[in-house]
The first five atom37 places (N, CA, C, CB, O) and aatype in JSON, in Angstrom:
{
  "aatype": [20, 20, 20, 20, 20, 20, 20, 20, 20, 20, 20, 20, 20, 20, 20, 20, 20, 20, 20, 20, 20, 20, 20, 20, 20, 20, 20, 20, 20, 20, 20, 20, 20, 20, 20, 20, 20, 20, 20, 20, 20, 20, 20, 20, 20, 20, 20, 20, 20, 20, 20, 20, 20, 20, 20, 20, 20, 20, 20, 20, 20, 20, 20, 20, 20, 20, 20, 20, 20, 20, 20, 20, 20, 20, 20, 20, 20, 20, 20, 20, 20, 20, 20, 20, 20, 20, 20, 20, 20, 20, 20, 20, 20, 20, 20, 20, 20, 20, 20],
  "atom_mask": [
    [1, 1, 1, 1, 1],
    [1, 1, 1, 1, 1],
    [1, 1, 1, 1, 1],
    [1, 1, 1, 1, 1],
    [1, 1, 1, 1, 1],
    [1, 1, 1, 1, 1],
    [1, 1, 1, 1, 1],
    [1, 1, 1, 1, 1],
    [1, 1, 1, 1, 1],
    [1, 1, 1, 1, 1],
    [1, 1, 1, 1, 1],
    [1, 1, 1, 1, 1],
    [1, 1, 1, 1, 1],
    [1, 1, 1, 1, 1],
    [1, 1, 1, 1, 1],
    [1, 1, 1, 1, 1],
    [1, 1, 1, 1, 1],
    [1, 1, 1, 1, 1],
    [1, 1, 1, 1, 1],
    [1, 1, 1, 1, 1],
    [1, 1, 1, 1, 1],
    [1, 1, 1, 1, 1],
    [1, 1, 1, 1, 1],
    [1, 1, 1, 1, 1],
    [1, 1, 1, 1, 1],
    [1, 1, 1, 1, 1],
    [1, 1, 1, 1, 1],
    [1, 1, 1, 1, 1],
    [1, 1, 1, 1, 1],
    [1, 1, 1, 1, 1],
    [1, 1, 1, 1, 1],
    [1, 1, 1, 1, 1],
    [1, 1, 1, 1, 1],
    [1, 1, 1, 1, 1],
    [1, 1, 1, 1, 1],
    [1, 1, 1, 1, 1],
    [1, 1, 1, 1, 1],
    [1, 1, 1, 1, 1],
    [1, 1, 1, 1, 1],
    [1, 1, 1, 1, 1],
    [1, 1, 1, 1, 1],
    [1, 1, 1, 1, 1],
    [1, 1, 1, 1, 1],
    [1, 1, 1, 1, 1],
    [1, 1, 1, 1, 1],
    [1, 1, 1, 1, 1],
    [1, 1, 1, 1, 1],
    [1, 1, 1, 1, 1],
    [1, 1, 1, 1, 1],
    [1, 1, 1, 1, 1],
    [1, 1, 1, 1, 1],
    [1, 1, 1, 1, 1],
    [1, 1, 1, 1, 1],
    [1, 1, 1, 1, 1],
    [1, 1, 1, 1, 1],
    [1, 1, 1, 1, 1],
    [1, 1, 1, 1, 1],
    [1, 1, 1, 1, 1],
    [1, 1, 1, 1, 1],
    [1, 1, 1, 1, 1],
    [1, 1, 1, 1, 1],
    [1, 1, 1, 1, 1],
    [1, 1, 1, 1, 1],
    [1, 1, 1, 1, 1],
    [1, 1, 1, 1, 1],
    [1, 1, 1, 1, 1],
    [1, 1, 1, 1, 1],
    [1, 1, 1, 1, 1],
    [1, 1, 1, 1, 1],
    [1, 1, 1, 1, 1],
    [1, 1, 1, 1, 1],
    [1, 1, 1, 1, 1],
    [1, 1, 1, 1, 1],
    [1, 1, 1, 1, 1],
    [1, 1, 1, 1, 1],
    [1, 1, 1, 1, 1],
    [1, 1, 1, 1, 1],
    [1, 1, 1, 1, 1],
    [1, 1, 1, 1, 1],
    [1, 1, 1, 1, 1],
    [1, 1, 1, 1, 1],
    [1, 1, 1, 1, 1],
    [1, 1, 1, 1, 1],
    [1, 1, 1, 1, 1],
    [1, 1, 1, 1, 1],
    [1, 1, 1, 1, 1],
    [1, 1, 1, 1, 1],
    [1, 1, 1, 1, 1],
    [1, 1, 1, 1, 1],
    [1, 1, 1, 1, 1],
    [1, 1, 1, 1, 1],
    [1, 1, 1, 1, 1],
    [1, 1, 1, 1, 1],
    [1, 1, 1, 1, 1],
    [1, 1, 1, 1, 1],
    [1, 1, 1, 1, 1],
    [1, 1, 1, 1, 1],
    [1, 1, 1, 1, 1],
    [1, 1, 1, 1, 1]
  ],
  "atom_positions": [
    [[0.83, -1.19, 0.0], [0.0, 0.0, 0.0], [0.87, 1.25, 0.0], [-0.94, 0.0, 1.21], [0.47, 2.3, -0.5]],
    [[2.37, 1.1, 0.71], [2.52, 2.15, 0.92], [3.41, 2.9, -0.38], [3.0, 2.13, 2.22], [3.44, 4.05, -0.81]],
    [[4.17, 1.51, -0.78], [4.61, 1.93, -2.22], [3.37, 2.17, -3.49], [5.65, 0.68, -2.71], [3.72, 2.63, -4.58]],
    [[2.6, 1.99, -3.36], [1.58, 2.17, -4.28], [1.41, 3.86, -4.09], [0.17, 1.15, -3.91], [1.58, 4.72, -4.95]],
    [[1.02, 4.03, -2.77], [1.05, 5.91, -2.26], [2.69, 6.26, -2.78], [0.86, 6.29, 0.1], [2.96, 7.23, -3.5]],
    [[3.15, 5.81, -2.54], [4.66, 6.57, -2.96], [5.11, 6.92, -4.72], [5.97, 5.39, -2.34], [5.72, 7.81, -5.31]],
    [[4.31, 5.48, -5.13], [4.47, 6.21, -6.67], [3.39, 7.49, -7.51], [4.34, 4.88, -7.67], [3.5, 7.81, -8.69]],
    [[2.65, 7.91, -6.79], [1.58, 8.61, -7.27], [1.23, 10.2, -6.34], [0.34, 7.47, -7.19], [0.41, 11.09, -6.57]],
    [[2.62, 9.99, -4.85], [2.21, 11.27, -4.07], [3.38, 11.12, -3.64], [0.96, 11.45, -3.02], [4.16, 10.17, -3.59]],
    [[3.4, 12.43, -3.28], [5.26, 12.87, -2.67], [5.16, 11.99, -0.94], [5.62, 15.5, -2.33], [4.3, 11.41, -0.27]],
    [[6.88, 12.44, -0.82], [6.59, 11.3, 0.33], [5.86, 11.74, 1.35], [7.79, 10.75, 0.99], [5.45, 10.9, 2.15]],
    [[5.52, 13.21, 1.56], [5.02, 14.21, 3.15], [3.4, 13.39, 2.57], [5.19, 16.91, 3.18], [3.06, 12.41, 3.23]],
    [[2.77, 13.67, 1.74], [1.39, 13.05, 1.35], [0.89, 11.7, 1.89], [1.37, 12.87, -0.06], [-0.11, 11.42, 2.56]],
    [[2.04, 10.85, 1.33], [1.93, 9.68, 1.8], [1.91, 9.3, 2.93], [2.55, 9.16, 1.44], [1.04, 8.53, 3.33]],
    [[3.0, 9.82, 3.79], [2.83, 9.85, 5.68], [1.43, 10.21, 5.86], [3.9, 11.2, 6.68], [0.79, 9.54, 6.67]],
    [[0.85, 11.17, 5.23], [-0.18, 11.78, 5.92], [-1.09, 10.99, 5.65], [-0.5, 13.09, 5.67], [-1.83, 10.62, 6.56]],
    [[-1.21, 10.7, 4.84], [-2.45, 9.81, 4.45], [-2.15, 8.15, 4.93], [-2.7, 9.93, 2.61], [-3.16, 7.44, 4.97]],
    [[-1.01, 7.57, 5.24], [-1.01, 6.32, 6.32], [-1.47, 6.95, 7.83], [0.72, 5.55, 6.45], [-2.25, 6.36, 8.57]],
    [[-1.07, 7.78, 8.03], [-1.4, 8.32, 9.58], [-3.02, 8.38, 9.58], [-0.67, 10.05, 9.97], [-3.86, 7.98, 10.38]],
    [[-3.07, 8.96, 8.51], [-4.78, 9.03, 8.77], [-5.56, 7.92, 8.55], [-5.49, 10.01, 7.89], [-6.69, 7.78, 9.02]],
    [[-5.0, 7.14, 7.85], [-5.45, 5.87, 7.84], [-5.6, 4.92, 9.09], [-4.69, 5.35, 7.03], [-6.48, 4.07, 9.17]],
    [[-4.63, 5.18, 10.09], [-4.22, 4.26, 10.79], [-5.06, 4.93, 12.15], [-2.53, 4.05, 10.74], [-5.53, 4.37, 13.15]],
    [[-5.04, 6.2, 11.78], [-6.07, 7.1, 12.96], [-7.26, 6.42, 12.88], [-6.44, 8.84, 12.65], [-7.96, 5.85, 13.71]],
    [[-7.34, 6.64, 11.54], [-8.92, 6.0, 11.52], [-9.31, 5.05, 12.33], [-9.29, 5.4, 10.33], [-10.1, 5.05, 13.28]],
    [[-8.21, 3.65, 11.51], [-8.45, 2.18, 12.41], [-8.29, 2.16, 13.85], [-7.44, 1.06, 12.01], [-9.08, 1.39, 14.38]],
    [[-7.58, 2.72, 14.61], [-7.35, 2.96, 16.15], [-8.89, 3.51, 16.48], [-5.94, 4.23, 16.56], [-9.58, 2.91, 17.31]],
    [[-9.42, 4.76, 15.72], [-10.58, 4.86, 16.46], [-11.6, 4.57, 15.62], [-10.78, 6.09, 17.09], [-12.2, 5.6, 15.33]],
    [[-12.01, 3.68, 15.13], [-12.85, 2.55, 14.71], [-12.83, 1.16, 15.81], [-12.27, 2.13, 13.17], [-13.74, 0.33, 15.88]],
    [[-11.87, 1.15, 16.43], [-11.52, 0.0, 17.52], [-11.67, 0.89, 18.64], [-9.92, -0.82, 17.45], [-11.88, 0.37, 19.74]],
    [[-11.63, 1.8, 18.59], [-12.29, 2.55, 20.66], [-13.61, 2.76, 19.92], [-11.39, 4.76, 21.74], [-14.44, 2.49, 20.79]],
    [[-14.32, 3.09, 18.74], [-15.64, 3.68, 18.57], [-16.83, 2.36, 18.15], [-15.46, 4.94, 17.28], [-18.04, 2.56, 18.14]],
    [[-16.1, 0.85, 17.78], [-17.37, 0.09, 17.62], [-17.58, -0.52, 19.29], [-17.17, -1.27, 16.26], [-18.79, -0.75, 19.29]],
    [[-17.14, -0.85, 20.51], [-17.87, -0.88, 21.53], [-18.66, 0.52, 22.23], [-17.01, -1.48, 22.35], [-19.48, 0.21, 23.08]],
    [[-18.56, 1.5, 22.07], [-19.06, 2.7, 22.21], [-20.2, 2.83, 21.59], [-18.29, 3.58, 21.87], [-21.17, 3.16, 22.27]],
    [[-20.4, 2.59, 19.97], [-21.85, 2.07, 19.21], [-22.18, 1.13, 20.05], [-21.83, 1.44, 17.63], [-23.31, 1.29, 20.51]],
    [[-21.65, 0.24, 20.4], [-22.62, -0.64, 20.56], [-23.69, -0.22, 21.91], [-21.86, -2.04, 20.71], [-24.92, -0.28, 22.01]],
    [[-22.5, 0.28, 22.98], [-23.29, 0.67, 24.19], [-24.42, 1.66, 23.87], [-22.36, 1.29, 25.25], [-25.6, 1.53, 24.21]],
    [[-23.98, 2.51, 23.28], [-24.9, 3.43, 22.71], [-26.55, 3.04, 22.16], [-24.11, 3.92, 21.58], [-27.58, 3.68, 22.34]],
    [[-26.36, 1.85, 21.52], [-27.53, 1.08, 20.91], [-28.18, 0.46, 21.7], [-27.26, 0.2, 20.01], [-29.4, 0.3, 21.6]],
    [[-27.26, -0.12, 22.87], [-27.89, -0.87, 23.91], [-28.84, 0.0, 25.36], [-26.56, -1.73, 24.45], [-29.77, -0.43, 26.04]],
    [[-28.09, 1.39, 25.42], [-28.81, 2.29, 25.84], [-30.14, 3.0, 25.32], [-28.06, 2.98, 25.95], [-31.22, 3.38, 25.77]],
    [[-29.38, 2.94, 23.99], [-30.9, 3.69, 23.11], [-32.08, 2.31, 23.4], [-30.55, 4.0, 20.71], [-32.74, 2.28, 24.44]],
    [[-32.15, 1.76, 22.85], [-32.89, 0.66, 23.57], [-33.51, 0.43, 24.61], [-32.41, -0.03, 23.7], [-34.74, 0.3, 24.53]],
    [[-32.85, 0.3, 25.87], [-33.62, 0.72, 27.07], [-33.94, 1.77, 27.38], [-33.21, 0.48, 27.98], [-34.5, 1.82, 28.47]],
    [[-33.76, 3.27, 26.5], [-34.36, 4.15, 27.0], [-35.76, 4.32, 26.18], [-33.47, 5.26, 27.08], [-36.57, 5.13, 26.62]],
    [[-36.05, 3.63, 25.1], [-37.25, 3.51, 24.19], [-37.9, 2.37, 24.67], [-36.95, 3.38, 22.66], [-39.0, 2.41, 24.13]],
    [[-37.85, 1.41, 25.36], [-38.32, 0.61, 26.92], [-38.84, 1.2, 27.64], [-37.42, 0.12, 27.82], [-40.07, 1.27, 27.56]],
    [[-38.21, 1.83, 28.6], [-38.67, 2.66, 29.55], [-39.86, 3.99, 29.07], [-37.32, 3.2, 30.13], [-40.79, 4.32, 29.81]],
    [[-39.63, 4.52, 27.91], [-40.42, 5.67, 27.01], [-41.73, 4.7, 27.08], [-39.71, 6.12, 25.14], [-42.77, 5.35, 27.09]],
    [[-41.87, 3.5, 27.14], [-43.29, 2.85, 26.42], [-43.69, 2.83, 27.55], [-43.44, 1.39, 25.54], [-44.9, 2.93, 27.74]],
    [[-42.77, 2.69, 28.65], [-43.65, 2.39, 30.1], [-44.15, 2.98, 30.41], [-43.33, 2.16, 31.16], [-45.3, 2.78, 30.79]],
    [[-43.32, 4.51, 30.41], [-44.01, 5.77, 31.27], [-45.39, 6.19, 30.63], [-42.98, 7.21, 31.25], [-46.46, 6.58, 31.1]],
    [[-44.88, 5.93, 29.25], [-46.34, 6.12, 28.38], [-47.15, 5.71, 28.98], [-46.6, 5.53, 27.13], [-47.79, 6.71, 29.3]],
    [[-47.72, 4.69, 29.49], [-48.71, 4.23, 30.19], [-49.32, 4.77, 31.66], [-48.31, 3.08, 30.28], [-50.41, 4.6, 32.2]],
    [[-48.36, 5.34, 31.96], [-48.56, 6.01, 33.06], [-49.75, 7.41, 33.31], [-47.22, 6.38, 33.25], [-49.92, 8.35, 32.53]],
    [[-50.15, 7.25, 34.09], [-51.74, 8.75, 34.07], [-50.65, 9.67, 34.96], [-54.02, 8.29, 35.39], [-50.09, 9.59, 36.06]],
    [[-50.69, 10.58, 33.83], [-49.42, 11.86, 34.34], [-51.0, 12.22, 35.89], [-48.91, 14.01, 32.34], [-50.89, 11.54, 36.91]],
    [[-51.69, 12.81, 35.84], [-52.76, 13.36, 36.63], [-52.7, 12.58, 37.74], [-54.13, 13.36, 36.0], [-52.9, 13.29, 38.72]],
    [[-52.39, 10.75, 38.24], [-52.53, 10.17, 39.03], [-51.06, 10.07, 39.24], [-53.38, 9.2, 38.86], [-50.92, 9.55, 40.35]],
    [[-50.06, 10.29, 38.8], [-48.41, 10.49, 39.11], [-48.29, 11.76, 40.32], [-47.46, 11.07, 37.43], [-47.82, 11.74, 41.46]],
    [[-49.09, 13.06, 39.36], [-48.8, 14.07, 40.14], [-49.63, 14.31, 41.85], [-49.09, 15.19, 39.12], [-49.25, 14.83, 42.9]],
    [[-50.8, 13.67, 41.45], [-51.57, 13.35, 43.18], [-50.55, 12.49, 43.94], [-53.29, 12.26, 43.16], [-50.2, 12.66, 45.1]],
    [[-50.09, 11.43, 43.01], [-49.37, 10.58, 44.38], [-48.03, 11.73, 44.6], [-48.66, 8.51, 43.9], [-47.71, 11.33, 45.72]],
    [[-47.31, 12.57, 44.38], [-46.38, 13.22, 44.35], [-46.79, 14.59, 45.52], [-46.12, 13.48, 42.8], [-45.95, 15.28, 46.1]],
    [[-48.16, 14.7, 45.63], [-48.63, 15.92, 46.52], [-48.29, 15.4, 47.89], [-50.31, 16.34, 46.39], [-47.66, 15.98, 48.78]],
    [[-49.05, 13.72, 47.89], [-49.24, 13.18, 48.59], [-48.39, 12.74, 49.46], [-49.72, 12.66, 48.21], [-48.34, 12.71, 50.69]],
    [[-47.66, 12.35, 48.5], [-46.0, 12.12, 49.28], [-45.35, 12.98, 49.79], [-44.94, 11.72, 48.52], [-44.7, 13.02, 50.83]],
    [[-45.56, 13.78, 48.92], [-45.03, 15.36, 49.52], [-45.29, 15.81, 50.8], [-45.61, 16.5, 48.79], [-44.31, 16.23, 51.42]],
    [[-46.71, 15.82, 51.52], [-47.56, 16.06, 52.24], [-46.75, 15.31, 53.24], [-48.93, 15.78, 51.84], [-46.09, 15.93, 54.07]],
    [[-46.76, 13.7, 53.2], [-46.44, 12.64, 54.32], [-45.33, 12.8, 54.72], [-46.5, 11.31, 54.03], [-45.04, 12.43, 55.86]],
    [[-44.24, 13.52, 53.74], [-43.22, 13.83, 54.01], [-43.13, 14.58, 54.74], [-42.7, 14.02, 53.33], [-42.33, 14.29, 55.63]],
    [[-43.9, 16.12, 54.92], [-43.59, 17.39, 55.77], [-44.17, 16.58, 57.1], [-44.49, 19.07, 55.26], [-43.56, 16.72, 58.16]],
    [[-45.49, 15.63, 57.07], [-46.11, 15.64, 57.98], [-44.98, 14.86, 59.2], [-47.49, 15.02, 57.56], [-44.97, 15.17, 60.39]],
    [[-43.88, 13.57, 58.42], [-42.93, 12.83, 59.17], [-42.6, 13.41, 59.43], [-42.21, 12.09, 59.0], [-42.77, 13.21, 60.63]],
    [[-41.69, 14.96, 59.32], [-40.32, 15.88, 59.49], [-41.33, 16.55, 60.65], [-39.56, 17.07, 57.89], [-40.55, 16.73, 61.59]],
    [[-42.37, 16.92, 61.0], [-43.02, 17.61, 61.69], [-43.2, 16.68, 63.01], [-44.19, 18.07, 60.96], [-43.46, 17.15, 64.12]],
    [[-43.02, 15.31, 62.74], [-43.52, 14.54, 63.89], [-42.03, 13.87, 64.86], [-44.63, 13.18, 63.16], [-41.9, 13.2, 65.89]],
    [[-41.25, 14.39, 64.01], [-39.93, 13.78, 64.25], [-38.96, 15.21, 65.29], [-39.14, 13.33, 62.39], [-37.93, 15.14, 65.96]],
    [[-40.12, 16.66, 64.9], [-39.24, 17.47, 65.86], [-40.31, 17.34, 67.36], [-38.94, 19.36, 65.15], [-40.06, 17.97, 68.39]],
    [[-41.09, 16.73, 67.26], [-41.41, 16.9, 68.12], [-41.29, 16.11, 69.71], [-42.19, 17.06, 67.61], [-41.45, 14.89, 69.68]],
    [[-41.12, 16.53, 70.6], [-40.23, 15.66, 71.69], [-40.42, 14.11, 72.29], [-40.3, 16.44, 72.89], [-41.1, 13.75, 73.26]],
    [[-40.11, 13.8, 71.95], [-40.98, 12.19, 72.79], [-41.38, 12.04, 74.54], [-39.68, 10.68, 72.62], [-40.64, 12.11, 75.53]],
    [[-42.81, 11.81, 74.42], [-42.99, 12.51, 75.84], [-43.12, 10.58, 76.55], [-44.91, 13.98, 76.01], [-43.6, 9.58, 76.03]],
    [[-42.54, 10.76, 77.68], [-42.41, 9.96, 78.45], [-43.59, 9.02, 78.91], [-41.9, 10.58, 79.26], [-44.53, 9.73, 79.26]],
    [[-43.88, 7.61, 79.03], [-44.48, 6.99, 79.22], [-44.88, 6.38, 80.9], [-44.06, 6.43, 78.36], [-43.97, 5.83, 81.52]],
    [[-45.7, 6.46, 81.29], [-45.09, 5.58, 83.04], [-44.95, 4.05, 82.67], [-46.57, 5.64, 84.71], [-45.79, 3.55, 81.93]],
    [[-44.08, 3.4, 83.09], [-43.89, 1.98, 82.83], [-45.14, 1.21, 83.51], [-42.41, 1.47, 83.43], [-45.69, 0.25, 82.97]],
    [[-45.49, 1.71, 84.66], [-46.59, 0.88, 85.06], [-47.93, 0.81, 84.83], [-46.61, 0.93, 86.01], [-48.56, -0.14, 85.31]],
    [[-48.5, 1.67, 84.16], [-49.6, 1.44, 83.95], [-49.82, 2.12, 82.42], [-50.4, 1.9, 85.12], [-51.0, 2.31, 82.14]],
    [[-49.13, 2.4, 81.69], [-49.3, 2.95, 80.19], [-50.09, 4.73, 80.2], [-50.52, 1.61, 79.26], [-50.84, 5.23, 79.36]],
    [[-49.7, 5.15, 81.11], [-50.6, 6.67, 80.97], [-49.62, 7.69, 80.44], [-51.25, 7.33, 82.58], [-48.4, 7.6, 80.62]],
    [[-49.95, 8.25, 80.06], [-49.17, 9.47, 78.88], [-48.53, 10.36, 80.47], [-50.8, 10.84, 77.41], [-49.3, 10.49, 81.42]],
    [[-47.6, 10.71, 80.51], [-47.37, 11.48, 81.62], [-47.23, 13.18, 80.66], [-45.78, 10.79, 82.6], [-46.92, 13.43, 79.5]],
    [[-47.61, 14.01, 81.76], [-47.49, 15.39, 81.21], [-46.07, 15.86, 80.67], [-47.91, 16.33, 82.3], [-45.16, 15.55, 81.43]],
    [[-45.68, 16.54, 79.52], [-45.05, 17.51, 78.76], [-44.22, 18.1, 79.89], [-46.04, 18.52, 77.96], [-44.91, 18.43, 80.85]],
    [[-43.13, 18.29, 79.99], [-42.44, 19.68, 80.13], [-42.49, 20.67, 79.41], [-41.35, 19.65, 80.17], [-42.77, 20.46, 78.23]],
    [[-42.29, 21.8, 79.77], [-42.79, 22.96, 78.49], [-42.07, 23.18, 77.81], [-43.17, 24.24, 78.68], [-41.0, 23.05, 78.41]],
    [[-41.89, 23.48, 76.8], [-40.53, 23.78, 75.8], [-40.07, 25.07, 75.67], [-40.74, 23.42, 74.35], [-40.92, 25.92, 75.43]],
    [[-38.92, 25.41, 75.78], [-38.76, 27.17, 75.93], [-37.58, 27.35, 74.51], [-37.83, 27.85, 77.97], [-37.15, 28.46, 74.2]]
  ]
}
């Protein structure tokens, strides 16, 4: 090949055009597992596209209030102090006051 380039292009041509050749093949060998992942991603993300499709955006966003809601309501129940129990007979004993 390379004497074939040498009789028809000066020699700077010829380097250039094996280099680029050889560029090529180096990244043709890092770029066909990269397609492939690529394909294998595109794929599951046109999977997943059919699922959500199915999904009732209107009954997504209620459960999302909702959760939302249960959420503030835990964070609200979690500052609040744990009030002491009597061991002997299960009666709520009174609060200290909070200052």
């Amino acid at each position: 090949m390379v004497m074939n380039l040498l009789q028809t292009h000066t020699l700077e041509q010829s380097r250039e055009l094996v280099e680029r050749s050889f560029g090529q093949y180096l990244s043709d060998l890092t770029l066909a597992p990269q397609l492939e992942r690529l394909d294998e991603l595109s794929g599951q993300i046109t999977a997943i596209e059919t699922e959500l499709a199915a999904v009732d955006r209107h009954a997504f966003e209620h459960y999302e209030k909702l959760r939302d809601r249960c959420g503030k309501k835990n964070a609200c129940l979690n500052c609040l102090p744990s009030r002491p129990r009597s061991s002997s007979n299960g009666i709520w004993l009174p609060m200290s006051p909070i200052c």
